[in-house]
């Protein structure tokens, strides 16, 4: 047992030096652990600090800088495998905290000890032993995650393909791998490559909604700004619910295939823009270079992509061999995945402004050809008397109007054959068949995907794209409710049964939320930081930033750019906006004055999710959903009325509607009689009929009252 922290740190360094590991595995090593360890070594003046790496050094590097440059240098000679970085590249989670990764990958629960309780664990030996067991479990979890994701073999394969350094591969950042692959290729062909640019651009003001941080780009910027050229084409969707088979056709690796098909390379394309200017979707003019001469020898870039594609095909063929050893199958699978990841990211180096091989004209040419190919494919399909209901970048959806699956596949193969005749290397294929589809808008749909079975039948699996319920900035309760509603809509049940089931579930959810029977975890909202919390200009109005600053003020692990923050919206006795009443879940547990803001969750989380999903469904509207959830429906009527006005305009205007249809959502006019106090309800201008017709305001509805409300019109 070490008597002081200095002794303990010295023992740790001696142990590392003795074991001399090649690879150190951990979670959030670069973001927290390594910096804290080195800071304490520095403060305690522990000698031989450089034994944490393999390079003998005397001066401690500057710590706490952006990108963790000093910390990365301190471990020279040893590879650092940070499973948080690897998981961000290989899987999609709502957050990449260790607890979330343990749950998602290992399918088990991790118990967390709050940071403020750690000091108290040293008070008794039993508590200290429990703390030790807890840290051992964490170490085992981290190692298991690394093995489950095949992080090291995959990194080794990618490094062998790209020809870079494995320690850099483990740090993430696809652009550097692509750069090394192209450096080797150009060097072998006796080309001089451009120098690496050092960018010192002022930081852009970026929208908070940008959630992804792309590898090396994070060294220069936080978040993702809009591309400097037009991207993929998205066809206007024919929104609605489809209960006949929908065919989904998809171009295999569209952008890498375009580069090969049209021989697009630095060595083949004249990068002086042509006279012709293309108009982008935003109405801006974009200059596109001419395609290279078809007779030119294949350029370096398409050749390298071709090699990767061919090698992957060969590996996949090897995987099909019978009686293969399971270990060999796993090795082949890791190799083909590494080849796929590398090939699909090759186009990215053209459009990434911090890449050595940044070439905006080439990137613009590739996306321009992609838009042209998608539009041409749509027109070709329409000439075959088929309805294209949606298309996005490299795929199109076709409404087959058929319930015969065999006929649908025949149709798909026919379209595939006609399109593929036009190209040498570009290939479109059947990506899937939807039994039913709820198409809401661009990039937002839910569908039942058909999966053929060995007995000639098929099963279905639900697929969701772009909907609120797959985004992490909605609470789990809203996502689960949306999932239930989608499942009902896509089912084979009658429309009346679907509406009835949705009504029952929403009433039940509204009651459960109001009576407090929903666990707090169901209310947690997750939002990623695109910058360090202190770098946001408007900290108060952004709930996740507000909570992140509180977390950082508590000591322990600091949240930073790229981390995901969990928070709940509470009633705290103030009249502040909901965004300023955000608290960390642990604050809610500790502070008695905080309670879940049930109205916020019903009106701002569950209602919008369900309303957007049900938009194309007859018999369900925003007002009904609000009523079922126990909300005041009047606040949703204005929006509903304006939506009806838009629909009326499309159908030829409100002139075609009766007054009853036009004003069906309006409340009846109510006015108490000034004399007797009876509440009069007026639903028409006139009462009676024929010769007995008179203004409805002429007399009070109380027959004993002789007052005429007409005399009080001014007061009304």
XYZ file of C-alpha atoms in Angstrom:
716
model
C 0.000 0.000 0.000
C 1.441 3.366 -1.046
C 1.530 6.042 1.655
C 1.325 9.012 -0.739
C 0.015 9.812 -4.207
C 3.595 10.477 -5.376
C 4.678 6.987 -4.268
C 1.672 5.409 -5.970
C 2.352 7.210 -9.271
C 6.030 6.224 -9.109
C 5.035 2.582 -8.550
C 2.638 2.805 -11.524
C 5.383 4.138 -13.850
C 7.804 1.429 -12.668
C 5.150 -1.223 -13.332
C 4.504 0.102 -16.850
C 8.256 0.171 -17.529
C 8.672 -3.410 -16.286
C 5.700 -4.868 -18.205
C 6.641 -2.733 -21.242
C 3.284 -3.080 -23.075
C 3.099 -2.504 -26.827
C -0.561 -1.453 -26.620
C -2.444 0.327 -23.827
C -6.214 -0.167 -24.019
C -8.747 2.105 -22.347
C -11.844 4.245 -22.725
C -11.522 8.011 -23.237
C -7.760 7.792 -22.676
C -6.978 10.841 -24.809
C -9.959 12.862 -23.617
C -9.500 12.450 -19.867
C -7.426 9.674 -18.311
C -4.007 10.364 -19.839
C -4.228 14.113 -19.230
C -5.225 13.654 -15.558
C -2.484 11.066 -15.027
C 0.217 13.303 -16.528
C -1.073 16.368 -14.673
C -0.799 14.547 -11.336
C 2.662 13.174 -12.235
C 3.698 16.757 -13.015
C 2.174 18.265 -9.842
C 3.677 15.546 -7.616
C 7.063 15.931 -9.372
C 7.362 12.190 -10.002
C 10.713 11.397 -11.701
C 11.062 9.430 -14.951
C 7.570 10.422 -16.158
C 8.548 9.454 -19.728
C 8.482 5.742 -18.762
C 4.782 5.910 -19.656
C 6.115 5.784 -23.223
C 9.317 4.381 -24.723
C 11.092 7.609 -25.585
C 13.295 8.973 -22.796
C 12.471 12.644 -22.270
C 13.112 15.202 -19.562
C 10.618 18.012 -20.262
C 6.922 17.338 -19.753
C 4.911 18.310 -22.880
C 2.295 21.059 -22.656
C -0.911 19.406 -21.447
C -4.576 20.240 -21.970
C -4.161 21.684 -25.465
C -6.689 21.212 -28.255
C -6.539 17.772 -29.835
C -4.511 16.313 -26.931
C -1.227 16.741 -28.859
C 0.934 16.756 -25.718
C -0.720 13.660 -24.273
C -0.315 11.745 -27.548
C 3.396 12.606 -27.659
C 3.921 11.427 -24.083
C 3.189 7.797 -25.009
C 5.574 7.615 -27.993
C 6.546 4.003 -28.667
C 3.326 2.524 -27.316
C 0.060 2.281 -29.219
C -3.036 3.624 -27.496
C -6.295 1.826 -28.254
C -9.106 4.120 -27.112
C -12.332 2.120 -27.533
C -14.367 5.350 -27.470
C -12.624 6.574 -30.658
C -12.913 3.153 -32.328
C -16.605 2.791 -31.448
C -17.377 6.191 -32.993
C -16.060 4.925 -36.323
C -17.483 1.408 -36.243
C -20.945 1.643 -34.656
C -23.733 4.162 -34.068
C -24.872 4.790 -30.474
C -26.830 7.562 -28.810
C -23.662 8.224 -26.781
C -20.207 6.659 -26.468
C -19.902 6.695 -22.684
C -18.634 3.414 -21.280
C -22.010 2.517 -19.725
C -23.785 2.958 -23.068
C -21.161 0.902 -24.947
C -21.382 -1.888 -22.350
C -25.151 -1.977 -22.771
C -25.134 -1.769 -26.588
C -22.224 -4.120 -27.352
C -21.991 -6.491 -24.374
C -25.742 -6.481 -23.593
C -25.147 -6.084 -19.865
C -25.447 -3.317 -17.265
C -22.575 -1.326 -15.770
C -23.025 0.106 -12.305
C -21.507 3.588 -11.930
C -20.026 5.093 -8.774
C -20.646 8.887 -8.709
C -17.376 10.833 -8.743
C -18.150 12.589 -5.450
C -18.551 9.192 -3.704
C -15.083 7.887 -4.640
C -13.331 9.695 -1.751
C -15.730 8.091 0.768
C -14.884 4.606 -0.563
C -11.514 4.839 1.255
C -13.201 5.128 4.672
C -13.665 1.364 5.123
C -11.751 -1.632 3.794
C -14.944 -3.285 2.502
C -15.799 -0.148 0.500
C -12.259 0.031 -0.849
C -12.390 -3.598 -1.975
C -15.684 -2.839 -3.703
C -14.039 0.105 -5.507
C -11.182 -2.162 -6.638
C -13.647 -4.747 -7.924
C -15.498 -1.958 -9.756
C -12.300 -0.807 -11.524
C -11.390 -4.397 -12.460
C -14.845 -4.843 -13.987
C -14.419 -1.639 -15.986
C -11.054 -2.842 -17.289
C -12.630 -6.156 -18.314
C -15.551 -4.371 -20.003
C -13.134 -2.222 -22.020
C -11.140 -5.257 -23.147
C -14.339 -7.119 -24.087
C -15.582 -4.151 -26.144
C -12.263 -4.013 -27.996
C -12.502 -7.742 -28.778
C -16.183 -7.615 -29.784
C -15.493 -4.809 -32.273
C -12.285 -6.501 -33.534
C -10.554 -3.143 -33.124
C -6.927 -4.317 -33.325
C -7.214 -6.758 -36.276
C -9.323 -4.228 -38.191
C -6.839 -1.426 -37.494
C -3.981 -3.703 -38.615
C -5.755 -4.551 -41.891
C -6.546 -0.875 -42.591
C -2.927 0.064 -41.833
C -1.643 -2.631 -44.222
C -3.967 -1.322 -46.939
C -3.191 2.381 -46.461
C 0.498 2.073 -45.607
C 0.358 4.460 -42.661
C 1.223 3.889 -38.977
C -1.059 1.717 -36.846
C -0.930 4.069 -33.860
C -2.410 6.783 -36.117
C -5.071 4.396 -37.452
C -6.177 3.744 -33.864
C -6.563 7.495 -33.343
C -9.256 7.606 -36.040
C -9.352 10.034 -38.950
C -9.986 8.533 -42.368
C -8.422 11.421 -44.290
C -4.895 10.582 -43.121
C -5.247 6.931 -44.193
C -6.444 7.950 -47.653
C -3.601 10.434 -47.859
C -0.978 7.752 -47.170
C -2.549 5.329 -49.634
C -2.415 7.977 -52.386
C 1.085 9.121 -51.375
C 2.395 5.580 -51.921
C 0.523 5.263 -55.232
C 1.762 8.577 -56.662
C 5.318 7.986 -55.442
C 5.401 4.574 -57.159
C 4.337 6.292 -60.387
C 7.028 9.002 -60.113
C 4.704 11.909 -59.304
C 5.563 14.823 -57.023
C 2.703 15.265 -54.542
C 1.508 18.601 -53.105
C 2.904 19.753 -49.767
C 0.826 19.348 -46.637
C -0.952 22.628 -45.930
C -1.028 24.029 -42.400
C -4.359 25.773 -41.987
C -4.770 28.736 -39.678
C -8.244 29.782 -40.695
C -10.477 31.624 -38.197
C -13.071 29.363 -36.652
C -16.390 29.346 -38.453
C -19.612 30.035 -36.609
C -21.405 26.718 -36.844
C -24.936 25.597 -36.153
C -25.525 23.630 -32.996
C -27.476 20.978 -34.841
C -24.306 19.599 -36.436
C -23.611 16.515 -34.403
C -20.833 14.648 -36.150
C -17.133 15.311 -35.898
C -15.066 13.854 -38.674
C -11.736 12.434 -37.593
C -8.848 14.746 -38.443
C -11.176 17.625 -39.209
C -11.609 17.980 -35.476
C -8.054 19.258 -35.227
C -9.030 22.375 -37.107
C -12.738 22.865 -36.498
C -15.660 21.695 -34.454
C -18.836 20.565 -36.191
C -19.320 20.317 -39.892
C -19.876 23.222 -42.222
C -21.765 23.063 -45.487
C -19.842 21.637 -48.447
C -18.466 24.246 -50.845
C -20.110 22.482 -53.795
C -23.464 20.829 -54.537
C -23.915 17.330 -53.139
C -26.232 14.467 -54.048
C -29.638 14.915 -55.660
C -32.722 14.223 -53.544
C -35.921 13.759 -55.558
C -39.140 15.264 -54.203
C -41.011 12.475 -52.396
C -44.629 11.596 -53.121
C -45.508 11.547 -49.431
C -48.101 9.121 -48.149
C -48.752 5.566 -47.017
C -48.187 2.740 -49.522
C -49.561 -0.749 -48.822
C -48.410 -2.361 -52.110
C -44.826 -3.587 -52.663
C -42.236 -0.812 -53.070
C -39.004 -1.620 -54.907
C -35.763 -0.022 -53.682
C -32.913 0.085 -56.229
C -29.467 1.267 -55.234
C -26.198 2.005 -57.090
C -23.314 0.036 -55.574
C -20.736 2.495 -54.105
C -21.917 5.316 -56.381
C -19.105 7.862 -55.969
C -16.175 5.393 -56.108
C -17.875 3.803 -59.151
C -18.269 7.198 -60.881
C -14.552 7.883 -60.347
C -13.761 4.579 -62.078
C -16.456 4.831 -64.783
C -15.378 8.279 -65.979
C -11.662 8.021 -65.079
C -11.772 11.029 -62.728
C -8.316 11.716 -61.327
C -5.861 14.545 -60.633
C -3.856 13.170 -63.575
C -6.739 13.058 -66.102
C -9.104 15.985 -65.430
C -8.183 19.486 -66.582
C -8.954 21.489 -63.471
C -9.498 24.781 -65.281
C -13.286 25.152 -65.150
C -15.113 24.907 -68.465
C -17.206 27.714 -69.927
C -20.443 25.944 -68.992
C -21.746 26.775 -65.546
C -24.092 24.478 -63.704
C -26.796 25.827 -61.401
C -26.856 24.272 -57.928
C -30.002 23.612 -55.897
C -29.460 26.889 -54.000
C -29.542 28.844 -57.249
C -25.782 29.468 -57.173
C -23.596 28.941 -60.214
C -21.072 26.132 -60.032
C -18.279 25.551 -62.520
C -17.744 21.909 -63.428
C -14.632 20.686 -65.283
C -14.998 18.615 -68.452
C -14.818 14.827 -68.276
C -11.465 13.367 -69.375
C -10.967 11.834 -72.813
C -12.287 8.211 -72.731
C -9.105 7.065 -74.508
C -6.820 8.230 -71.698
C -5.018 5.652 -69.576
C -6.719 4.986 -66.223
C -5.625 7.535 -63.603
C -4.053 6.797 -60.229
C -7.177 7.456 -58.124
C -9.589 5.199 -60.087
C -6.856 2.549 -60.327
C -6.381 2.479 -56.537
C -10.133 2.293 -55.940
C -10.356 -0.499 -58.520
C -7.657 -2.461 -56.674
C -9.552 -2.135 -53.384
C -12.841 -3.235 -54.970
C -11.228 -6.238 -56.708
C -9.399 -7.307 -53.557
C -12.649 -7.175 -51.586
C -14.397 -9.324 -54.211
C -11.599 -11.890 -53.968
C -11.842 -11.993 -50.156
C -15.632 -12.415 -50.303
C -15.151 -15.320 -52.716
C -12.735 -16.928 -50.248
C -15.396 -16.586 -47.524
C -17.812 -18.685 -49.622
C -15.543 -21.748 -49.515
C -17.027 -24.733 -47.721
C -15.644 -26.188 -44.474
C -13.717 -23.031 -43.610
C -12.239 -22.708 -40.144
C -14.369 -20.163 -38.125
C -11.198 -18.230 -37.238
C -10.331 -17.955 -40.929
C -13.864 -16.757 -41.745
C -13.474 -14.043 -39.103
C -10.093 -12.993 -40.549
C -11.557 -12.766 -44.058
C -14.534 -10.787 -42.755
C -12.237 -8.298 -41.010
C -10.160 -7.951 -44.192
C -13.180 -7.325 -46.462
C -14.581 -4.791 -43.950
C -11.246 -2.927 -43.915
C -11.193 -2.842 -47.733
C -14.793 -1.593 -47.829
C -14.154 1.167 -45.263
C -11.100 2.348 -47.195
C -12.710 2.243 -50.672
C -15.854 4.066 -49.564
C -13.868 6.857 -47.918
C -11.560 7.523 -50.896
C -13.948 10.054 -52.462
C -13.876 12.012 -49.185
C -10.301 13.214 -49.634
C -11.367 15.205 -52.727
C -13.930 17.278 -50.857
C -12.216 17.596 -47.459
C -10.639 21.061 -47.414
C -7.894 20.071 -44.928
C -6.714 17.106 -46.999
C -3.402 17.147 -48.871
C -5.365 15.936 -51.919
C -8.249 18.418 -51.644
C -9.609 19.066 -55.146
C -12.953 20.847 -55.124
C -13.418 20.707 -58.951
C -13.005 16.909 -58.936
C -15.388 16.495 -55.990
C -17.921 18.770 -57.719
C -17.581 16.775 -60.958
C -18.232 13.480 -59.135
C -21.375 14.763 -57.390
C -22.575 16.437 -60.611
C -22.345 13.118 -62.474
C -24.130 11.459 -59.535
C -27.047 13.891 -59.821
C -27.147 13.433 -63.595
C -27.160 9.610 -63.304
C -29.967 9.597 -60.715
C -32.146 11.933 -62.816
C -31.503 9.887 -65.966
C -32.388 6.678 -64.097
C -35.646 8.224 -62.872
C -36.606 9.270 -66.416
C -35.763 5.810 -67.778
C -37.928 4.101 -65.126
C -40.825 6.463 -65.856
C -40.593 5.599 -69.570
C -41.190 1.990 -68.512
C -44.575 3.190 -67.137
C -43.440 2.819 -63.534
C -43.964 5.378 -60.763
C -40.857 6.725 -58.996
C -42.022 7.951 -55.589
C -38.644 9.004 -54.141
C -34.914 9.058 -54.803
C -31.867 10.056 -52.762
C -28.277 10.393 -54.076
C -27.742 6.773 -55.169
C -31.150 5.096 -54.814
C -34.722 5.230 -56.134
C -38.023 3.870 -54.834
C -40.565 2.480 -57.318
C -44.242 1.924 -56.539
C -44.965 -1.443 -58.189
C -48.726 -1.399 -57.424
C -48.353 -5.163 -56.997
C -48.906 -7.654 -54.177
C -47.062 -10.479 -55.994
C -43.498 -10.655 -54.642
C -42.214 -12.805 -57.516
C -43.567 -10.269 -60.015
C -41.875 -7.444 -58.085
C -38.449 -9.125 -58.287
C -38.926 -9.731 -62.030
C -39.722 -6.048 -62.444
C -36.657 -5.080 -60.396
C -34.366 -7.279 -62.496
C -35.791 -5.764 -65.676
C -35.073 -2.199 -64.479
C -31.632 -3.299 -63.272
C -30.795 -4.825 -66.668
C -31.901 -1.709 -68.603
C -29.937 0.713 -66.407
C -26.752 -1.377 -66.238
C -26.585 -1.566 -70.060
C -25.581 2.108 -70.067
C -22.414 1.731 -67.962
C -19.273 -0.391 -67.775
C -18.536 -0.236 -64.050
C -21.568 1.464 -62.538
C -24.099 -1.084 -61.295
C -27.590 -0.661 -59.897
C -29.038 -3.525 -57.878
C -32.155 -4.433 -55.914
C -31.410 -3.169 -52.422
C -34.720 -4.279 -50.953
C -38.474 -4.612 -51.221
C -40.867 -2.884 -48.826
C -44.169 -4.587 -48.026
C -45.524 -1.244 -46.812
C -44.019 2.231 -46.668
C -44.828 5.420 -44.779
C -43.056 8.179 -46.720
C -43.195 11.490 -44.858
C -40.688 13.782 -46.561
C -37.104 13.887 -47.857
C -34.859 11.440 -45.978
C -37.699 10.498 -43.607
C -39.577 7.228 -43.933
C -40.545 4.014 -42.167
C -41.030 0.676 -43.920
C -41.493 -3.068 -43.497
C -38.575 -4.697 -45.328
C -39.249 -8.060 -46.969
C -36.753 -10.817 -46.070
C -37.257 -14.021 -48.157
C -37.072 -17.289 -46.192
C -35.783 -20.703 -47.297
C -39.309 -22.151 -47.586
C -40.295 -19.679 -50.314
C -42.192 -17.311 -48.024
C -40.906 -14.130 -46.429
C -40.676 -12.378 -43.088
C -40.640 -8.618 -42.493
C -38.415 -6.300 -40.498
C -39.109 -2.676 -39.615
C -36.686 -0.094 -41.029
C -36.651 3.582 -40.059
C -34.692 6.338 -41.800
C -34.341 9.929 -40.631
C -37.412 9.893 -38.375
C -37.373 11.617 -34.992
C -37.423 8.216 -33.283
C -33.955 7.342 -34.604
C -32.415 10.659 -33.540
C -30.765 10.783 -30.150
C -32.064 14.261 -29.206
C -35.539 12.880 -28.418
C -36.274 11.130 -25.137
C -36.738 7.349 -25.055
C -40.425 7.723 -24.165
C -41.063 9.743 -27.354
C -39.045 7.233 -29.416
C -40.886 4.211 -28.013
C -44.251 5.902 -28.579
C -43.266 6.768 -32.155
C -42.065 3.198 -32.705
C -45.408 1.818 -31.553
C -47.328 4.210 -33.839
C -45.118 3.339 -36.844
C -45.582 -0.377 -36.127
C -49.358 0.053 -36.060
C -49.473 2.069 -39.297
C -47.277 -0.436 -41.163
C -49.286 -3.433 -39.926
C -51.952 -5.304 -41.910
C -54.742 -4.234 -39.551
C -57.766 -2.219 -40.694
C -57.573 1.565 -40.533
C -60.180 1.730 -37.730
C -58.258 -0.812 -35.623
C -55.002 1.112 -36.109
C -56.591 4.419 -35.020
C -58.221 2.714 -32.024
C -54.924 1.093 -30.911
C -53.019 4.374 -31.239
C -55.737 6.170 -29.256
C -55.565 3.602 -26.421
C -51.765 3.758 -26.218
C -51.609 7.582 -26.215
C -54.270 7.848 -23.496
C -52.308 5.304 -21.424
C -49.005 7.162 -21.957
C -50.573 10.519 -21.042
C -51.941 9.061 -17.793
C -48.642 7.338 -16.920
C -46.648 10.541 -17.455
C -49.017 12.623 -15.328
C -49.212 10.130 -12.436
C -45.413 9.730 -12.286
C -45.186 6.024 -13.131
C -42.633 6.529 -15.952
C -38.940 6.005 -14.966
C -36.731 9.115 -15.109
C -34.421 7.404 -17.635
C -37.299 7.516 -20.165
C -37.238 11.334 -20.034
C -33.492 11.742 -20.670
C -32.600 13.691 -23.822
C -29.143 13.219 -25.385
C -27.363 15.882 -27.391
C -23.779 15.943 -28.687
C -21.441 18.884 -28.120
C -19.953 20.286 -31.329
C -17.499 22.458 -29.366
C -16.123 22.570 -25.855
C -18.922 23.883 -23.566
C -17.112 27.119 -22.717
C -16.709 27.967 -26.426
C -20.442 28.360 -27.111
C -21.459 32.039 -27.432
C -25.063 31.533 -26.225
C -24.702 29.089 -23.363
C -27.992 29.730 -21.546
C -30.378 28.949 -24.402
C -28.741 25.592 -25.232
C -29.828 23.044 -22.610
C -27.054 20.500 -23.231
C -24.375 23.227 -22.996
C -25.904 24.574 -19.783
C -25.814 21.063 -18.245
C -22.297 20.359 -19.605
C -20.967 23.488 -17.859
C -22.533 22.316 -14.590
C -20.968 18.851 -15.023
C -17.538 20.378 -15.631
C -17.901 22.524 -12.497
C -18.354 19.403 -10.339
C -14.833 18.061 -10.822
C -13.951 14.663 -12.228
C -14.348 13.837 -15.897
C -14.715 16.914 -18.119
C -17.109 16.806 -21.057
C -15.736 18.225 -24.286
C -16.456 18.550 -28.006
C -17.765 15.257 -29.387
C -19.192 14.061 -26.053
C -22.908 13.431 -25.578
C -24.708 15.135 -22.694
C -27.861 13.690 -21.075
C -30.391 16.042 -19.479
C -34.026 16.274 -18.362
C -36.403 19.259 -18.467
C -37.756 20.011 -14.988
C -40.205 22.228 -13.157
C -38.052 24.226 -10.728
C -40.512 26.896 -9.581
C -39.245 29.466 -12.103
C -40.948 30.895 -15.179
C -37.904 30.377 -17.396
C -38.174 28.842 -20.866
C -37.936 25.036 -21.012
C -34.404 25.165 -22.465
C -33.203 27.015 -19.354
C -34.772 24.461 -17.019
C -32.519 21.600 -18.128
C -30.781 19.574 -15.429
C -28.517 16.534 -15.298
C -30.372 13.365 -14.137
C -28.261 13.281 -10.955
C -29.429 16.831 -10.089
C -33.046 15.684 -10.311
C -32.301 12.838 -7.886
C -30.600 15.100 -5.330
C -32.732 18.280 -5.401
C -36.205 17.946 -3.868
C -37.492 21.120 -5.557
C -37.102 19.581 -9.032
C -39.818 17.543 -10.748
C -40.190 16.345 -14.343
C -41.984 18.922 -16.525
C -44.740 16.591 -17.713
C -46.406 19.216 -19.923
C -43.134 19.805 -21.789
C -42.648 16.098 -22.499
C -46.235 15.536 -23.617
C -46.462 18.703 -25.757
C -42.883 19.126 -27.018
C -41.518 15.581 -27.170
C -44.282 12.987 -27.615
C -46.876 15.086 -29.485
C -44.609 16.353 -32.333
C -43.108 12.883 -32.887
C -46.531 11.218 -33.175
C -48.099 14.106 -35.137
C -45.388 14.028 -37.812
C -45.673 10.257 -38.213
C -49.485 10.386 -38.468
C -49.561 13.351 -40.869
C -50.516 11.310 -43.989
C -53.027 9.144 -42.084
C -56.735 9.967 -42.380
C -58.599 9.932 -39.083
C -55.694 11.176 -36.937
C -54.679 14.829 -36.595
C -52.727 17.050 -34.193
C -55.861 18.032 -32.243
C -56.925 14.418 -31.659
C -53.400 13.426 -30.595
C -53.336 16.308 -28.093
C -56.725 15.262 -26.697
C -55.608 11.634 -26.272
C -52.438 12.745 -24.456
C -54.494 14.851 -22.039
C -53.277 18.186 -23.453
C -55.381 21.272 -24.151
C -56.365 20.760 -27.824
C -57.036 24.473 -28.463
C -53.319 25.299 -28.656
C -52.960 22.830 -31.536
C -56.025 24.015 -33.479
C -54.394 27.099 -35.017
C -51.645 25.001 -36.603
C -54.236 22.473 -37.729
C -56.353 25.221 -39.345
C -53.382 26.653 -41.282
C -52.482 23.155 -42.486
C -56.050 22.729 -43.760
C -55.776 26.079 -45.565
C -52.674 24.803 -47.403
C -54.494 21.609 -48.379
C -57.551 23.605 -49.519
C -55.377 25.766 -51.767
C -53.989 22.645 -53.420
C -57.505 21.262 -53.961
C -58.878 24.418 -55.574
C -59.506 26.642 -52.567
C -61.993 26.729 -49.711
C -64.835 27.718 -52.051
C -65.511 24.013 -52.623
C -66.108 23.383 -48.904
C -69.297 23.905 -46.904
C -69.226 26.176 -43.837
C -69.504 23.096 -41.604
C -66.394 21.555 -43.229
C -64.477 24.824 -43.310
C -65.015 25.739 -39.640
C -65.305 22.273 -38.109
C -62.436 22.905 -35.668
C -63.655 26.316 -34.457
C -65.142 26.615 -30.982
C -68.720 27.869 -30.724
C -69.157 31.473 -29.573
C -70.207 31.618 -25.916
C -71.402 34.708 -24.056
C -73.034 35.036 -20.589
C -76.188 37.136 -20.366
C -75.354 40.397 -18.499
C -78.706 40.265 -16.675
C -79.343 36.636 -15.641
C -75.850 35.146 -16.153
C -77.041 32.285 -18.384
C -74.283 31.159 -20.796
C -75.588 31.550 -24.346
C -74.008 29.411 -27.078
C -74.250 30.797 -30.616
C -73.538 28.410 -33.490
C -75.286 30.396 -36.253
C -76.178 33.965 -37.147
C -79.930 33.301 -37.323
C -82.321 31.147 -35.316
C -85.609 29.642 -36.505
C -86.825 29.253 -40.068
C -89.195 30.880 -42.563
C -91.215 33.789 -41.133
C -90.054 32.918 -37.569
C -86.373 33.515 -38.399
C -84.660 36.120 -36.203
C -81.089 37.085 -35.233
C -79.632 34.626 -32.708
C -78.588 37.569 -30.514
C -82.184 38.857 -30.358
C -83.155 37.048 -27.127
C -81.466 35.235 -24.221
C -81.680 31.425 -24.197
C -83.248 31.666 -20.710
C -86.988 31.979 -21.547
C -87.635 33.803 -18.241
C -85.092 36.518 -19.087
C -86.445 39.444 -21.083
C -83.046 40.982 -21.894
C -81.919 41.106 -25.535
C -78.154 40.432 -25.922
C -78.234 42.716 -28.991
C -78.285 45.727 -26.645
C -74.881 44.666 -25.275
C -73.104 44.117 -28.625
C -70.566 46.870 -27.932
C -69.539 45.267 -24.621
C -69.227 41.865 -26.355
